[in-house]
PDB file of C-alpha atoms in Angstrom:
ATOM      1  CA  UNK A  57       0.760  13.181   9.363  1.00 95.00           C
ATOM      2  CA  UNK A  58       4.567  11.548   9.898  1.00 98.00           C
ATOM      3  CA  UNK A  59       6.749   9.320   8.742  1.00 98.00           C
ATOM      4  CA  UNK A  60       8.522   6.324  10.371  1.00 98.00           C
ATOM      5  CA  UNK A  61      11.158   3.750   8.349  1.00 98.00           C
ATOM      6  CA  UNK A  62      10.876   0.204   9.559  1.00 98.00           C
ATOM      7  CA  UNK A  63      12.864  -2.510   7.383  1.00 96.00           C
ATOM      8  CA  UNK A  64      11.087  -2.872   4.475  1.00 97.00           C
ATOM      9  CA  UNK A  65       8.331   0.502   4.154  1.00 98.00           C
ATOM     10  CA  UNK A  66       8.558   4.573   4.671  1.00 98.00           C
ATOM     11  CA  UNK A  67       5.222   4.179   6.879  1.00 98.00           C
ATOM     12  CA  UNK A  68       2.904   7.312   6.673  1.00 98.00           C
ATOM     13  CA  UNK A  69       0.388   7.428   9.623  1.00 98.00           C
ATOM     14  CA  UNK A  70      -1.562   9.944  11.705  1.00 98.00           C
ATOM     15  CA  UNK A  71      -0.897  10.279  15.401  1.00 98.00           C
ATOM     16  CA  UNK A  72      -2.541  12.040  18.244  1.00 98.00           C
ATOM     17  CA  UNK A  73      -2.897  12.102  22.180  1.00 98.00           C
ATOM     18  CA  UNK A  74      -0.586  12.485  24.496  1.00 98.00           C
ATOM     19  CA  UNK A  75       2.676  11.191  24.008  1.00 97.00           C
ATOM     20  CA  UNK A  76       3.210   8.982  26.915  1.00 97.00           C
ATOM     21  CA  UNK A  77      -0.260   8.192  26.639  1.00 97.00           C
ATOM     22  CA  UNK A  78      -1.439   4.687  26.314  1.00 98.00           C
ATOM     23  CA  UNK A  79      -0.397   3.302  22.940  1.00 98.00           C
ATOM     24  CA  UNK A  80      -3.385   1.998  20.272  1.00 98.00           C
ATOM     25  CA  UNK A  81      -2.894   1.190  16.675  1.00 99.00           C
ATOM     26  CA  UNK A  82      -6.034   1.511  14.237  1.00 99.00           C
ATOM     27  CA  UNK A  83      -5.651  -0.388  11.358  1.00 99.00           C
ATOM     28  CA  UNK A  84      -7.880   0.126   8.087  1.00 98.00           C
ATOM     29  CA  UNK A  85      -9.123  -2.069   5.773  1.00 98.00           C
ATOM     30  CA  UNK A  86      -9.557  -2.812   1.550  1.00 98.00           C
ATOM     31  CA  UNK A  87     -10.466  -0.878  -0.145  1.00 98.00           C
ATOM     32  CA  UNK A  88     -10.605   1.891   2.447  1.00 98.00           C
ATOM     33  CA  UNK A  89      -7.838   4.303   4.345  1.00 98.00           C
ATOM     34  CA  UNK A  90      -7.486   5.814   7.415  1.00 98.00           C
ATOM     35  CA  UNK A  91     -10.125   8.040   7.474  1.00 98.00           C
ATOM     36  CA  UNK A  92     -12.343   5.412   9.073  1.00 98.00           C
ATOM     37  CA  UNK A  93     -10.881   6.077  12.102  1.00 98.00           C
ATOM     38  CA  UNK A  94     -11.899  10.327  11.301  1.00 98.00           C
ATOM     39  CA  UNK A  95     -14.500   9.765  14.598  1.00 98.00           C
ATOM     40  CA  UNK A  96     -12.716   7.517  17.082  1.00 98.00           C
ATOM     41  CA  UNK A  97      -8.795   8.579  16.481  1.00 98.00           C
ATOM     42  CA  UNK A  98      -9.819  11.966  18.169  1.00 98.00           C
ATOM     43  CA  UNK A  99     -12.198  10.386  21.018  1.00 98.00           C
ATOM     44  CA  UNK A 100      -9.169   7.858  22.082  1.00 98.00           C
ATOM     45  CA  UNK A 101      -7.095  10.870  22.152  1.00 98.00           C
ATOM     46  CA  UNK A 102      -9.147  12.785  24.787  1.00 98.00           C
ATOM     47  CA  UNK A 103      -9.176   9.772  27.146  1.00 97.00           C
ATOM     48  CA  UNK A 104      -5.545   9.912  27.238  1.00 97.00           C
ATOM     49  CA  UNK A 105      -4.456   7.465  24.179  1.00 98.00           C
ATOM     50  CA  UNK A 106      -1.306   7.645  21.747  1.00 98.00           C
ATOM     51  CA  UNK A 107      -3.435   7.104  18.862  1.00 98.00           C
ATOM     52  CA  UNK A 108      -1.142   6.005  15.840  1.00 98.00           C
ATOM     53  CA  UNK A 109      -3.290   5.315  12.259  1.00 99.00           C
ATOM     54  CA  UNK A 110      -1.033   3.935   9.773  1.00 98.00           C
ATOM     55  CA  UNK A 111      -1.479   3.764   6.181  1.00 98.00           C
ATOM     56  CA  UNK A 112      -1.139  -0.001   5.129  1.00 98.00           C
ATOM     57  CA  UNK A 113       1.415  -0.892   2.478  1.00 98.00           C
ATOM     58  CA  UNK A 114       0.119   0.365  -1.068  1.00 98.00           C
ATOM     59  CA  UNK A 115      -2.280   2.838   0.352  1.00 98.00           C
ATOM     60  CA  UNK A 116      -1.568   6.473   0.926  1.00 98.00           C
ATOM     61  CA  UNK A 117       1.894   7.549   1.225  1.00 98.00           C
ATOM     62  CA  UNK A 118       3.419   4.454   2.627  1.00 98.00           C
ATOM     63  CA  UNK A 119       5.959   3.528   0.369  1.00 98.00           C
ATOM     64  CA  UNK A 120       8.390   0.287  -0.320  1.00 98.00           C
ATOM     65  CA  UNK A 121      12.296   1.376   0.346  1.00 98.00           C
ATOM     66  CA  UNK A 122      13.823  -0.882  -1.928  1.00 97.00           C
ATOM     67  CA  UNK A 123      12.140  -1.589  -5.360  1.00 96.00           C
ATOM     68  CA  UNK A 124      13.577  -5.449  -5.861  1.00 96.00           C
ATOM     69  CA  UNK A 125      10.868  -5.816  -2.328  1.00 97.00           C
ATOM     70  CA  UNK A 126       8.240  -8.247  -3.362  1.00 97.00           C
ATOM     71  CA  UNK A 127       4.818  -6.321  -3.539  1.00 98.00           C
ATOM     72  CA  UNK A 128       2.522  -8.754  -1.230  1.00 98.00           C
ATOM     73  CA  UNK A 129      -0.101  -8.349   0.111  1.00 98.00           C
ATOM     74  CA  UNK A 130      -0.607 -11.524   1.918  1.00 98.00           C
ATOM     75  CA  UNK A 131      -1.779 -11.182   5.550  1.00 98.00           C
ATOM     76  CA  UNK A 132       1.746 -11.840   7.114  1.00 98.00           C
ATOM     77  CA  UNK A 133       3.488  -9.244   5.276  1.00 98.00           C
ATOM     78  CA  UNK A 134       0.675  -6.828   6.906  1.00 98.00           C
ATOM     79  CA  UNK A 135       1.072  -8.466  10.184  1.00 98.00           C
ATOM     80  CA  UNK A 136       5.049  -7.967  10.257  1.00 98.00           C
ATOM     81  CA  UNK A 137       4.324  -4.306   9.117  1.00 98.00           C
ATOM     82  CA  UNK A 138       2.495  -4.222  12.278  1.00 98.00           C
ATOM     83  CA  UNK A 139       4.762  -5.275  14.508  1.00 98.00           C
ATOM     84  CA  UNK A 140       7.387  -3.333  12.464  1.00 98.00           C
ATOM     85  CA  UNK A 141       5.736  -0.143  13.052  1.00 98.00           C
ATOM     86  CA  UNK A 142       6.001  -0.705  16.990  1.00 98.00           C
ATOM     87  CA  UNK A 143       9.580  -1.561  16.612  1.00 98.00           C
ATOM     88  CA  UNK A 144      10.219   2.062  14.784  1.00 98.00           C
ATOM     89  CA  UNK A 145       8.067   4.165  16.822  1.00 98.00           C
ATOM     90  CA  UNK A 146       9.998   2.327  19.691  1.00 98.00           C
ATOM     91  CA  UNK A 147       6.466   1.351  21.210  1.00 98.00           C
ATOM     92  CA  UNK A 148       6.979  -1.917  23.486  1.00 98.00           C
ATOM     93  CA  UNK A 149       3.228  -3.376  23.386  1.00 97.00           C
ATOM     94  CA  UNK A 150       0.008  -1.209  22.057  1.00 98.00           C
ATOM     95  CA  UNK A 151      -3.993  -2.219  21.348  1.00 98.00           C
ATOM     96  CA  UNK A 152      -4.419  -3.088  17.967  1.00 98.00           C
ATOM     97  CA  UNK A 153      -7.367  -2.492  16.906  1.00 99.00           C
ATOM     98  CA  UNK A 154      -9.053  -2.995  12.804  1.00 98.00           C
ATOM     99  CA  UNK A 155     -11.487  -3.995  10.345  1.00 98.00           C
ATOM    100  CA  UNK A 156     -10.745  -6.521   7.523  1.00 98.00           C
ATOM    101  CA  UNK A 157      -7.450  -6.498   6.145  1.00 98.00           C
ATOM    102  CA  UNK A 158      -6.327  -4.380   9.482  1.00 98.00           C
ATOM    103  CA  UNK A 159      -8.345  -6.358  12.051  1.00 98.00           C
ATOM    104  CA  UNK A 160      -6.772  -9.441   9.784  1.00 98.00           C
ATOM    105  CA  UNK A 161      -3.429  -8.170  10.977  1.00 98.00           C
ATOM    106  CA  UNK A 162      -3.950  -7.027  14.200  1.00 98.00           C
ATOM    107  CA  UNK A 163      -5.386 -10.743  14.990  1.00 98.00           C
ATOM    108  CA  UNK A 164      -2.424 -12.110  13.709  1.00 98.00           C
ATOM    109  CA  UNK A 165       0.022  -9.842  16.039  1.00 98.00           C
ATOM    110  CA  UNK A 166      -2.207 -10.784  18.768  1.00 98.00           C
ATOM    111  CA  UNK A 167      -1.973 -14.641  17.927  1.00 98.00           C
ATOM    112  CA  UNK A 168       2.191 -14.394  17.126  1.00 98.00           C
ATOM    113  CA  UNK A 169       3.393 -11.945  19.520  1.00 98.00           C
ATOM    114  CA  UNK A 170       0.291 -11.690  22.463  1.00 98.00           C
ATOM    115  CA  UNK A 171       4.001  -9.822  24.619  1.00 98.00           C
ATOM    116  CA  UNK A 172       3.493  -6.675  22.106  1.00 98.00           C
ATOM    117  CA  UNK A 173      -0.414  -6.493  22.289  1.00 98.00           C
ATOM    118  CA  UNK A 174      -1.739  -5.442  25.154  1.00 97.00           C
ATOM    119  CA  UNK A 175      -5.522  -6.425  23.645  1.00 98.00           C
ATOM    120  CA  UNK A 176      -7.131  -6.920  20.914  1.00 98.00           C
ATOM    121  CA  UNK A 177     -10.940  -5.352  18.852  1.00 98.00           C
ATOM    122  CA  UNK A 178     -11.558  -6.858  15.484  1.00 98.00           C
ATOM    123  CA  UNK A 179     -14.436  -6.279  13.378  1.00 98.00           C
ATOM    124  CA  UNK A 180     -15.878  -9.908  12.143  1.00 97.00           C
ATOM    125  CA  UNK A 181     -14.072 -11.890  14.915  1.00 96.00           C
ATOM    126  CA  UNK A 182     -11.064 -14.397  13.903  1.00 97.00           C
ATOM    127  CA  UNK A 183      -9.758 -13.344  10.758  1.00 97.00           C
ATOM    128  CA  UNK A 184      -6.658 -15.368   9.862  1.00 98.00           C
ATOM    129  CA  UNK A 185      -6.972 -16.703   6.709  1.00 97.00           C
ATOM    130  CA  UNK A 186      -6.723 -20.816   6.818  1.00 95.00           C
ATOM    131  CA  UNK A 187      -5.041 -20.882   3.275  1.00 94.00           C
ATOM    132  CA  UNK A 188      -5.533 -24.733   3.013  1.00 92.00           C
ATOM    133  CA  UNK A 189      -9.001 -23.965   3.394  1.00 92.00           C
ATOM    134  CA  UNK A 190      -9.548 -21.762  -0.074  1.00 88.00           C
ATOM    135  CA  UNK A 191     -10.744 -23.637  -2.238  1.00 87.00           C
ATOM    136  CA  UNK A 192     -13.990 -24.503  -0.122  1.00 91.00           C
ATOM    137  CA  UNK A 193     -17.116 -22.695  -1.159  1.00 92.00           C
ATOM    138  CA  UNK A 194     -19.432 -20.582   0.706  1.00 89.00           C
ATOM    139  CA  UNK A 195     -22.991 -19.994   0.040  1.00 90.00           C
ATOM    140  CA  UNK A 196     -23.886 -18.616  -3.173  1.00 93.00           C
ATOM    141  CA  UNK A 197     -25.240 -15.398  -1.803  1.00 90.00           C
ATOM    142  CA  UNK A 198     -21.925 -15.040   0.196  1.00 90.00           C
ATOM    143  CA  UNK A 199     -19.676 -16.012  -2.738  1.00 93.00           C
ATOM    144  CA  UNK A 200     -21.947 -13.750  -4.819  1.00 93.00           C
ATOM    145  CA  UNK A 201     -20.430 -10.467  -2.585  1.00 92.00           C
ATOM    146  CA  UNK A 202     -17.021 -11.825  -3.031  1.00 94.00           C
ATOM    147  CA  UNK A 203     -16.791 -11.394  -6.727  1.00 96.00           C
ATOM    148  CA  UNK A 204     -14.039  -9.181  -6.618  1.00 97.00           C
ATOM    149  CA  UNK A 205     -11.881 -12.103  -4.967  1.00 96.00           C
ATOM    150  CA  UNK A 206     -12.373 -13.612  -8.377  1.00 96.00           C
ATOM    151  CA  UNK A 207     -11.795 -10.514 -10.820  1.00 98.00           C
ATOM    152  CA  UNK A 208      -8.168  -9.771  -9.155  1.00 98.00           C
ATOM    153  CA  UNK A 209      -7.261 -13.379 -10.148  1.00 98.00           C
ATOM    154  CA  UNK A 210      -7.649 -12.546 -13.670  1.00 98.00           C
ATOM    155  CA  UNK A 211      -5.130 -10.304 -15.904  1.00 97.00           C
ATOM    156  CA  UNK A 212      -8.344  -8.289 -16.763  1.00 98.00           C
ATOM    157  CA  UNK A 213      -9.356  -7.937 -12.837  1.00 98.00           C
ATOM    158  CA  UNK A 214      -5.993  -6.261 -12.978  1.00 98.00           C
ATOM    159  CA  UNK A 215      -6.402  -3.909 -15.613  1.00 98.00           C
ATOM    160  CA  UNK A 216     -10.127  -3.388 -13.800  1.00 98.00           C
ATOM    161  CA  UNK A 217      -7.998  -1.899 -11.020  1.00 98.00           C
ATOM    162  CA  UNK A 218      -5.681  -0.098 -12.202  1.00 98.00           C
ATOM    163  CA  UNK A 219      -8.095   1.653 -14.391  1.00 98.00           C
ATOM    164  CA  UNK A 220     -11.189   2.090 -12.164  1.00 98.00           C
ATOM    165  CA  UNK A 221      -9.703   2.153  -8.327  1.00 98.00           C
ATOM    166  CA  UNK A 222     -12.287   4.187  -6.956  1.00 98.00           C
ATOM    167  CA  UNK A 223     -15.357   2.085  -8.975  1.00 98.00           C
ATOM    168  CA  UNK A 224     -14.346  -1.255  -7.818  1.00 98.00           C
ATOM    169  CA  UNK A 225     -14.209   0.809  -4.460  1.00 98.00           C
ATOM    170  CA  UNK A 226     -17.693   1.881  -4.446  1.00 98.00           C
ATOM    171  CA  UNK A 227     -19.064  -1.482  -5.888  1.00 98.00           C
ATOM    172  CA  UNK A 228     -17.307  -2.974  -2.681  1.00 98.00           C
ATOM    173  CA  UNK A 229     -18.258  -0.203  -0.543  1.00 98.00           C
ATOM    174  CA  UNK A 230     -21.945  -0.581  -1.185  1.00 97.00           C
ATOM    175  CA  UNK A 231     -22.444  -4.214  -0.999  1.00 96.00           C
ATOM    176  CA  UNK A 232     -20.324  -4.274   2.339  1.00 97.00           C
ATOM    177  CA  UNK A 233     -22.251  -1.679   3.893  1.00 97.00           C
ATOM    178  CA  UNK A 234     -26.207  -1.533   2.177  1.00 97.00           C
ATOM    179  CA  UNK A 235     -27.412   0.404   4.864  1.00 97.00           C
ATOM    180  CA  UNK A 236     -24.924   3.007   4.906  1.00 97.00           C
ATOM    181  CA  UNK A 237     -25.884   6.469   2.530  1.00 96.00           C
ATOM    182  CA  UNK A 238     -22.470   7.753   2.416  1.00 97.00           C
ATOM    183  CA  UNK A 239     -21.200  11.234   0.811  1.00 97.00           C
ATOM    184  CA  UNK A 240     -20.144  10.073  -2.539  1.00 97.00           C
ATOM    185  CA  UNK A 241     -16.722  12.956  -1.030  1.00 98.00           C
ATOM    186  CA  UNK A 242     -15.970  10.503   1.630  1.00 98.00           C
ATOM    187  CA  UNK A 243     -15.585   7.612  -1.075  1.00 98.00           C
ATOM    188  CA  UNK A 244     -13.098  10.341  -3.004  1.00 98.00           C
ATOM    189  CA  UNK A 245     -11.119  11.151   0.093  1.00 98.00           C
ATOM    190  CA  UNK A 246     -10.836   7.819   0.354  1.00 98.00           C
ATOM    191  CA  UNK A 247      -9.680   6.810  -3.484  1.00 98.00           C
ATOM    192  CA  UNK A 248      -7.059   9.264  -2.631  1.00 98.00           C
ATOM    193  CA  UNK A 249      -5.180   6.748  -0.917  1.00 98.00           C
ATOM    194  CA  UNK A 250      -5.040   4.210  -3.884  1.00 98.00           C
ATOM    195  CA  UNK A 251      -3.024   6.467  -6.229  1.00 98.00           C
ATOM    196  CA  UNK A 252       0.077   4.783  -4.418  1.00 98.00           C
ATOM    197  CA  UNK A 253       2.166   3.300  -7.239  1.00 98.00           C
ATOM    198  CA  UNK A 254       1.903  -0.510  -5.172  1.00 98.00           C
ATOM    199  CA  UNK A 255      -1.240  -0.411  -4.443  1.00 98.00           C
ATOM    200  CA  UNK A 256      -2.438  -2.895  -7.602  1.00 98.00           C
ATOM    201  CA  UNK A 257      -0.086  -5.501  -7.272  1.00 98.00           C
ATOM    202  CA  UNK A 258      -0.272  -4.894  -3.252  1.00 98.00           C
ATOM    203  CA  UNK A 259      -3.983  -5.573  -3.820  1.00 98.00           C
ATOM    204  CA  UNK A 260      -4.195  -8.465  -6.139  1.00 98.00           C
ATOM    205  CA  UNK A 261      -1.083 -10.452  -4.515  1.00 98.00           C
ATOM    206  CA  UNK A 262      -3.527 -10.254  -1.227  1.00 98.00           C
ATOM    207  CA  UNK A 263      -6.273 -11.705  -2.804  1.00 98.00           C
ATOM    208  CA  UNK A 264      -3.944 -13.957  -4.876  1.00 98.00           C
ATOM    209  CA  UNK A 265      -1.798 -15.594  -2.046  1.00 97.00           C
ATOM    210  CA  UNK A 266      -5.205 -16.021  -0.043  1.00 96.00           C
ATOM    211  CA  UNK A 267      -7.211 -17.715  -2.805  1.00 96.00           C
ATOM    212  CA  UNK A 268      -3.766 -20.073  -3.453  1.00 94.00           C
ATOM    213  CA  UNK A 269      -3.327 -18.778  -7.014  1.00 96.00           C
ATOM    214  CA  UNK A 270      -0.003 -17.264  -5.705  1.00 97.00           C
ATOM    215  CA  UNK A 271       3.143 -18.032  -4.092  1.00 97.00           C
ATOM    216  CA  UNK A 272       3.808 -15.860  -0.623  1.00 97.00           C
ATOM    217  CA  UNK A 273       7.156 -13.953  -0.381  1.00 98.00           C
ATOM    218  CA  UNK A 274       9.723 -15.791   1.105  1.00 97.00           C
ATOM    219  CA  UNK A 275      10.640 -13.620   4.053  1.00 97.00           C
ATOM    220  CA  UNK A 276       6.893 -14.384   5.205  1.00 98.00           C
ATOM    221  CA  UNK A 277       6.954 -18.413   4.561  1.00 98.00           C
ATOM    222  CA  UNK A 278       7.987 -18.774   8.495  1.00 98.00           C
ATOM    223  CA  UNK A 279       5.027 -16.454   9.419  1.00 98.00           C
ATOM    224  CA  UNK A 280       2.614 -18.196   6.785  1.00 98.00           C
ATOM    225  CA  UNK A 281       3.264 -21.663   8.345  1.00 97.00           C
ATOM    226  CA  UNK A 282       2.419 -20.965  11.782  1.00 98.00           C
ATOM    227  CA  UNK A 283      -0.887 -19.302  10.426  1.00 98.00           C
ATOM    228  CA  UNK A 284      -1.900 -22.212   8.953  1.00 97.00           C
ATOM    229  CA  UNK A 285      -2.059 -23.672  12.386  1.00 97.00           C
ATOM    230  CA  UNK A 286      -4.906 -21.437  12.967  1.00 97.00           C
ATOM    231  CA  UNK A 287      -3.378 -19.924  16.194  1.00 98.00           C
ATOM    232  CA  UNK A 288      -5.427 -19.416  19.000  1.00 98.00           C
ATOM    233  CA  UNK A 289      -5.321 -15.691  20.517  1.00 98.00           C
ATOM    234  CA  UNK A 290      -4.686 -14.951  24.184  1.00 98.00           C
ATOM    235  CA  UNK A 291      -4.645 -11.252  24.977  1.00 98.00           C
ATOM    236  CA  UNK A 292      -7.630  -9.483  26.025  1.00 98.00           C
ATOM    237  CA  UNK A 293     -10.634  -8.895  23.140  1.00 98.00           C
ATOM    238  CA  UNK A 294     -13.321  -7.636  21.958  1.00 98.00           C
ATOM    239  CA  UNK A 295     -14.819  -8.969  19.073  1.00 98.00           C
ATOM    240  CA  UNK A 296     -17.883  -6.710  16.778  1.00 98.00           C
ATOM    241  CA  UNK A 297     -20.114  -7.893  14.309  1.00 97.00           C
ATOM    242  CA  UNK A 298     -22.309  -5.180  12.186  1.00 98.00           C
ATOM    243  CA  UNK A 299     -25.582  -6.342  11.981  1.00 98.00           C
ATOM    244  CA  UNK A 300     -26.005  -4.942   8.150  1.00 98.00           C
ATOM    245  CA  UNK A 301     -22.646  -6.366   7.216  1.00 97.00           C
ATOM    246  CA  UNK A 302     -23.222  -6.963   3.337  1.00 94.00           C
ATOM    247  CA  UNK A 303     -21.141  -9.904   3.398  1.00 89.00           C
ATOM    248  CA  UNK A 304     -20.548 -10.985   6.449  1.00 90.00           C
ATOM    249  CA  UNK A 305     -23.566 -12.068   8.264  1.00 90.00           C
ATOM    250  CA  UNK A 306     -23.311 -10.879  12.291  1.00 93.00           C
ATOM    251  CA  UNK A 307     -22.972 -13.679  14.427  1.00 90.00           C
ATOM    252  CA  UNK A 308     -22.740 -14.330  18.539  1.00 87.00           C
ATOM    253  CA  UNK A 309     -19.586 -15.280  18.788  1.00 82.00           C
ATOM    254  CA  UNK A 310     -20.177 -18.959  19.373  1.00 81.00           C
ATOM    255  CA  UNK A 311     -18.314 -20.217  15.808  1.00 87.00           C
ATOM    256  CA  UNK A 312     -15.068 -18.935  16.584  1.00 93.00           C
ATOM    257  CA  UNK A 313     -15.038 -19.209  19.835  1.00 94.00           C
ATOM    258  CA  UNK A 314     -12.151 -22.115  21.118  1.00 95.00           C
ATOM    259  CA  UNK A 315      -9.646 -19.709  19.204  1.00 97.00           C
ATOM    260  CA  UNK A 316      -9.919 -16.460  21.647  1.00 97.00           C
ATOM    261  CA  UNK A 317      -8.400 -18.526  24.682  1.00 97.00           C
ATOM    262  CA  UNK A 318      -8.042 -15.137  26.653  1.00 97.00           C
ATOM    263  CA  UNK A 319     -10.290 -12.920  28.147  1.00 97.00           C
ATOM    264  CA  UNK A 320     -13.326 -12.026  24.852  1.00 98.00           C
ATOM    265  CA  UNK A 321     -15.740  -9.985  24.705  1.00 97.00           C
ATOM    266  CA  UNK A 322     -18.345  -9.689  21.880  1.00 97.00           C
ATOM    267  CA  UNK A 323     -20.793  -7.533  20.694  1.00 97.00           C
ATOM    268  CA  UNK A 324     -23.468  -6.616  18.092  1.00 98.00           C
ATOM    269  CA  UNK A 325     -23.523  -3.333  16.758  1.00 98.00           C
ATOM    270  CA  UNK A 326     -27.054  -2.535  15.460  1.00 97.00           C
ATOM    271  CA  UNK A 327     -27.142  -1.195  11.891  1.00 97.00           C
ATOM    272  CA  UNK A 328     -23.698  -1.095  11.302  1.00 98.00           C
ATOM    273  CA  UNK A 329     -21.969  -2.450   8.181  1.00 98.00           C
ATOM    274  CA  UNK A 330     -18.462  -3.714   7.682  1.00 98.00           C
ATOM    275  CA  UNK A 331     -17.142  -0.240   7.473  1.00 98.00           C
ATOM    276  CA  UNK A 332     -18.012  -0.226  11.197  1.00 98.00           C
ATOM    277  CA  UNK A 333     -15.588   1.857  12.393  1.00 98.00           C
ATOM    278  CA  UNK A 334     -16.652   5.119  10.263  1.00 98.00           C
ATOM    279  CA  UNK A 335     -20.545   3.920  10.692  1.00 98.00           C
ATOM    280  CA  UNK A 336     -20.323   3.315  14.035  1.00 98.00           C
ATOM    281  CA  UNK A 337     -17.447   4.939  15.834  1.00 98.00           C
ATOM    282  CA  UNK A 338     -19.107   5.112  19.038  1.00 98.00           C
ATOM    283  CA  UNK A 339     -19.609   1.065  19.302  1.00 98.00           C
ATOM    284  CA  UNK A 340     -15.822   1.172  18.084  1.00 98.00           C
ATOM    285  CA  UNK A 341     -14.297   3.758  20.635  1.00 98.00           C
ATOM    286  CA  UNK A 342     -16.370   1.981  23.116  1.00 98.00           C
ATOM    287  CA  UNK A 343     -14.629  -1.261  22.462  1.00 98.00           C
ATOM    288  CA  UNK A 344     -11.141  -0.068  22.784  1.00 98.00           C
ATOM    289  CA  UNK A 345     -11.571   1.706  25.887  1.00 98.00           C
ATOM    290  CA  UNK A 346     -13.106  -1.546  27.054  1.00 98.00           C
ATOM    291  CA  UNK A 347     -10.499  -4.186  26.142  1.00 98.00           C
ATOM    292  CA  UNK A 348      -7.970  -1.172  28.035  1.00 98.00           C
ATOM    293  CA  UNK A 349     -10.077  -1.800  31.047  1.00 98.00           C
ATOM    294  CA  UNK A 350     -10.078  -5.444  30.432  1.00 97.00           C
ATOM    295  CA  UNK A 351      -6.087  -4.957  30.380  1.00 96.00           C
ATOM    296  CA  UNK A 352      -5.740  -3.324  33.582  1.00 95.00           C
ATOM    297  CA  UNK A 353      -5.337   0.145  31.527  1.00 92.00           C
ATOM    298  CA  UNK A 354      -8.676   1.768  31.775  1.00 84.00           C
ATOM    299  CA  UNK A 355      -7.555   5.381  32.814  1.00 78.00           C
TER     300      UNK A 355
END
């Protein structure tokens, strides 16, 4: 494990591969850490990758330099963290590659700055949040999996969290990922990471700001505005669906389609839920390596 400063966080992440190596960035999701990445961060290593697996604000040991730092959680403050991190670890362009609130980033770093991303995987396809868009309801059975989007709006959602981080974490984990038996030790390595003194308010601003029950922080409103153009992503990608994604139903990659304007690439992964990257690290490791090639970086 290191540490890196960028502007605004003291970023703890895990890095391994060769130094010169070709950069990728694995980015975790809510309410997870960075032990999905416990399979692929060492396979990308051994093809030659600098493998760099940061912990997202309010997880882990990341921590906010300056305490009068708005706590958000909305997807542009993770985005900038992204781009951030490069900046600090002095990395020109990298693959960025994540699952839900990382693969929400990494699209987003794709979509704003395609010179710093050399390609793109993302678990669930397009995942910028179309703000504007909130209040329009899903299908019961899909809104029914969302409940915790809900809960964090309320005062006693919050003191749900703060008081039962690793329950609301196994609620989510289960419905997200029904097929999956995992070690009920791999959910507590995992709850390690929300002790972080941010991580409530990191977590409820997120859901929050994207349900439009809160304002965003106003070094992001630049950032939020040209998200809510829904901003179509050029670099190379590869796109994954699970195909026992609790919540989010696999698809062929027709719906989102017109907004990957580059080179894309999707795929089904068979059995795997929206943990994907832990369940199925193969199908993920796989990807990367094949948006490199699709990059002109295969090794």
């Amino acid at each position: 494990m290191r540490q890196v400063q960028t502007d605004v966080l003291d970023v703890s992440y895990y890095e391994a591969g060769p130094a010169d190596g070709r950069p990728v960035v694995l980015l975790h999701g809510y309410p997870y850490d960075i032990h999905s990445f416990v399979d692929v961060a060492p396979w990308l290593a051994e093809e030659g990758c600098r493998v760099i697996v940061p912990y997202l604000r309010g997880h882990g040991c990341t921590a906010f330099r300056d305490l009068r730092t708005p706590r958000s959680g909305q997807q542009a403050a993770l985005a900038v963290d992204v781009l951030q991190l490069l900046d600090a670890l002095e990395v020109p362009h990298a693959v960025l590659a994540g699952y839900d609130w990382g693969g929400r980033a990494a699209c987003i770093a794709a979509a704003l700055w395609p010179d710093r991303v050399t390609g793109l995987v993302s678990v669930n396809g397009y995942l910028i949040q179309d703000i504007a868009a909130s209040a329009r309801p899903l299908r019961p059975d899909l809104e029914a999996g969302l409940w915790y989007f809900f809960y964090f709006l309320t005062e006693r959602g919050r003191a749900g969290l703060e008081n039962h981080r690793r329950g609301v974490a196994e609620v989510i984990w289960r419905r997200n990922s029904p097929e999956w038996e995992f070690d009920p030790a791999v959910l507590d390595r995992a709850a390690a990471a929300f002790v972080n003194p941010d991580y409530v308010e990191v977590v409820l601003h997120s859901y929050r700001h994207r349900m439009g029950a809160a304002p965003g922080a106003a070094a992001y409103t630049l950032v939020e505005r040209a998200l809510a153009a829904q901003p179509a992503i050029t670099v190379p990608t590869v796109t994954l669906d699970g195909t026992a994604d609790g919540n989010f139903p696999a698809r062929t990659g027709e719906p989102d389609a017109s907004l990957f304007t580059g080179p894309r690439r999707h795929h089904l992964v068979e059995g795997a839920g929206h943990h994907l990257p832990f369940e199925a690290p193969v199908a993920f490791t796989d990807a990367v390596l094949e948006v490199l090639e699709m990059a002109g970086l295969s090794r």
